[in-house]
Amino acid sequence: MRKSLLGLLLATGIFVGCQDETTDISNDQQSKIDMSDFFVHTDDLEAKGPSEKDGKECYSMQVLNRQLAENKGLYKKMYDIEYATRSFIAGKKPSGAGNGNGNGGGGNDGGGDPPVSDNLGIVNIPVYVHVVYSNSNENISDAQINSQIAVLNDDFRRTNNDANNTPSAFAGVAADTEITFSLAGTFRNASTTTAWGTNNAVKSAYPPVTPETHMNIWVANIGGGILGYAQFPGGSLATDGIVVSPQYFGTTGYVAAPFDGGRTTTHEVGHYLNLRHIWGDGRCNRDDFVADTPSSDRPNYGCPTTAYHCRSNDQFMNYMDYTDDACMNMFSEGQKERMRALFASGGGRASIAGN
């Protein structure tokens, strides 16, 4: 999604996309890995898209905007994680192949070279689930929790039973991420709070358990029609993890259509593992930093059969879009590379690997 104008703007010292942060990265270091398109802050309206409907709403980018304002060191941490991610990906590719940022036009070529092994093997993420409830419906069953863990494993290993629904234009880049999930424990907490909002209050009330080595998920009613939100790598350990409203968690029990397929959690785990929304949370010149996801300027809703924006077909069946659960069915090879780079030595979630 980059344009040649961006390089000119950066060369003249003009910041693009409301980005006013600076870093300590030297010019020599930056010249080795192209970081010219990196951004973290997004306009809230752009993050929602120009045609938001009564459909799926993830609040991860708005939460990130607030955290950036509250923690002036967060931008630098996220920059360093992004630099390490791009360095790891570039190290897998032949000389001159690029570092994997920038959006391609989609299709079977994936916008880059064929996948190369990263030698990390299957990475398992142990999961703690915190069920926070104010009524019996919200005190979801073990069966509902287990159904969500099963969806995560199917979606991230591409063993989902709707994998064959991926359109032929994108089937060639649909990926088995080689990431698995195992339930390490469940904590149940009764509360008089009926809606927790998005200010991490539920995490403060019930802190994460060993977030360095475990992913923590809070299943609690957020309110306001918000399905879930996640913290990107680099944020405070005290708030690390994801929050999902109970009716959008798992596939059985207290679930609500059309978000009753467990894909809200799949989507939020994608953010937790450093994926952006498929449209880059902006216009056609904004980037999700993945080469094989086509440019777009908006989320898609419902269950489209086709979508065309920014002179290319949207990858609307990607888990990082906003379509209904039944119409999501893939991560891409480029997204796989980004997520797995976190587990490499020096990566943003390297301490999880091997647990």
Short mmCIF file of C-alpha atoms in Angstrom, two decimals, residues 17-23 38-44 59-81 198 200 230-236 239 276 281 286 289:
data_model
loop_
_atom_site.label_atom_id
_atom_site.label_comp_id
_atom_site.label_asym_id
_atom_site.label_seq_id
_atom_site.Cartn_x
_atom_site.Cartn_y
_atom_site.Cartn_z
CA GLY A 17 -0.64 9.69 9.08
CA CYS A 18 -0.72 11.83 12.26
CA GLN A 19 2.55 10.27 13.43
CA ASP A 20 4.66 12.59 15.54
CA GLU A 21 6.74 10.13 17.51
CA THR A 22 10.52 9.85 17.08
CA THR A 23 12.87 6.95 17.64
CA PHE A 38 5.55 2.13 9.83
CA PHE A 39 2.76 3.71 11.85
CA VAL A 40 0.88 2.89 15.02
CA HIS A 41 -1.63 5.68 15.65
CA THR A 42 -4.83 5.57 13.59
CA ASP A 43 -7.73 7.92 13.21
CA ASP A 44 -10.71 6.37 15.03
CA TYR A 59 -11.86 -1.96 19.62
CA SER A 60 -8.19 -2.90 19.53
CA MET A 61 -6.99 0.10 17.53
CA GLN A 62 -8.88 2.60 19.69
CA VAL A 63 -7.40 0.99 22.79
CA LEU A 64 -3.95 1.24 21.20
CA ASN A 65 -4.48 4.94 20.48
CA ARG A 66 -5.29 5.54 24.15
CA GLN A 67 -2.28 3.53 25.32
CA LEU A 68 0.02 5.49 23.00
CA ALA A 69 -1.23 8.73 24.54
CA GLU A 70 -0.75 7.42 28.07
CA ASN A 71 2.62 5.74 27.56
CA LYS A 72 5.11 7.80 25.58
CA GLY A 73 7.56 4.90 25.44
CA LEU A 74 5.11 2.53 23.75
CA TYR A 75 5.77 3.78 20.22
CA LYS A 76 9.49 3.00 20.55
CA LYS A 77 8.74 -0.50 21.88
CA MET A 78 6.40 -1.21 19.00
CA TYR A 79 8.88 0.21 16.51
CA ASP A 80 11.58 -2.11 17.85
CA ILE A 81 9.24 -5.11 17.66
CA THR A 198 -12.54 -0.97 26.99
CA ASN A 200 -8.80 -2.55 30.82
CA ALA A 230 -6.67 -7.02 22.31
CA GLN A 231 -3.32 -5.61 23.34
CA PHE A 232 -0.57 -5.57 20.74
CA PRO A 233 2.94 -6.80 21.60
CA GLY A 234 4.92 -4.14 23.44
CA GLY A 235 2.27 -3.01 25.89
CA SER A 236 2.33 -3.36 29.65
CA THR A 239 -2.80 -5.48 30.76
CA ARG A 276 -3.41 -5.27 11.87
CA ASP A 281 -7.07 1.01 9.37
CA ARG A 286 -2.33 2.67 4.59
CA PHE A 289 2.40 -4.61 6.66
#
